[in-house]
Amino acid sequence: MTRIVLFASGSGSNAENIARYFSGNSAISVPLIISNKRDAYVHERARRLGIPSFTFSKAEFDEGSVVIDTLRTYEINFIVLAGFLLKVSQPLLDAYPGRIINIHPALLPKFGGKGMYGDRVHQAVVEAGETESGITIHYIDEHYDEGDIIFQATCEVLPEDTPEEVARKVHALEYAFFPEVIEKVIAKTFV
Ligand code: GRF
């Protein structure tokens, strides 16, 4: 059994979509959700899904031990970042080498790096006059948005599209593809 923790900082619609996708799965489960924001809506989603959720401070994520102890308590062996805004610290990278993946709401290496998150990404895509955007699912390493790319999917950006419209198209791709990409990565990781 692969036990996934979902890290999320905000609304958590991806976290919910992933948890629902694996609900009842005999090989993969989502027994834990973690955030760096106490008031993030993802906690309400977790409560409704019946999944325990915890909040840790940036200092706790950076230092690592209390987060890692919690992951061990829940026998977590794979970490999925689904709208998580903090950089993953070295202790966590060392504890889960090659077992942490992230989704970025644009086509990396474009529109990535520090400060490029959430609506700022879609704003930048529109301002740059891009004709397409999309999602990138990638491994996490010590740099923002630079780990090996696992999967990308694209959507069209029309000249009249607002950042909100681009966000809507990108979210649709996230919901459609992220859970099954997680499933495939896990199948490859734990052979
Ligand atoms: C998603 O677009 C994700 O790719 C990004 O932040 C957004 C989070 O949305 N990094 P939600 O919290 O899953 O609703």
Tab-separated table of C-alpha atoms in Angstrom, residues 61-64 68 87-97 100 140-143:
chain	number	residue	atom	x	y	z
A	61	PHE	CA	8.701	22.905	7.554
A	62	ASP	CA	12.225	24.309	7.247
A	63	GLU	CA	13.575	22.473	10.285
A	64	GLY	CA	11.763	19.321	9.212
A	68	ILE	CA	8.787	14.133	9.214
A	87	LYS	CA	9.859	25.623	-0.725
A	88	VAL	CA	10.428	22.021	0.386
A	89	SER	CA	13.318	21.945	2.843
A	90	GLN	CA	16.393	19.763	2.638
A	91	PRO	CA	15.419	17.470	5.567
A	92	LEU	CA	12.191	16.555	3.753
A	93	LEU	CA	14.006	16.077	0.444
A	94	ASP	CA	16.476	13.777	2.223
A	95	ALA	CA	13.702	11.832	3.953
A	96	TYR	CA	11.753	11.287	0.688
A	97	PRO	CA	14.323	11.209	-2.140
A	100	ILE	CA	8.010	14.211	-3.869
A	140	ILE	CA	10.911	18.354	-6.533
A	141	ASP	CA	14.541	19.186	-5.909
A	142	GLU	CA	16.232	21.964	-3.965
A	143	HIS	CA	15.322	24.644	-6.513
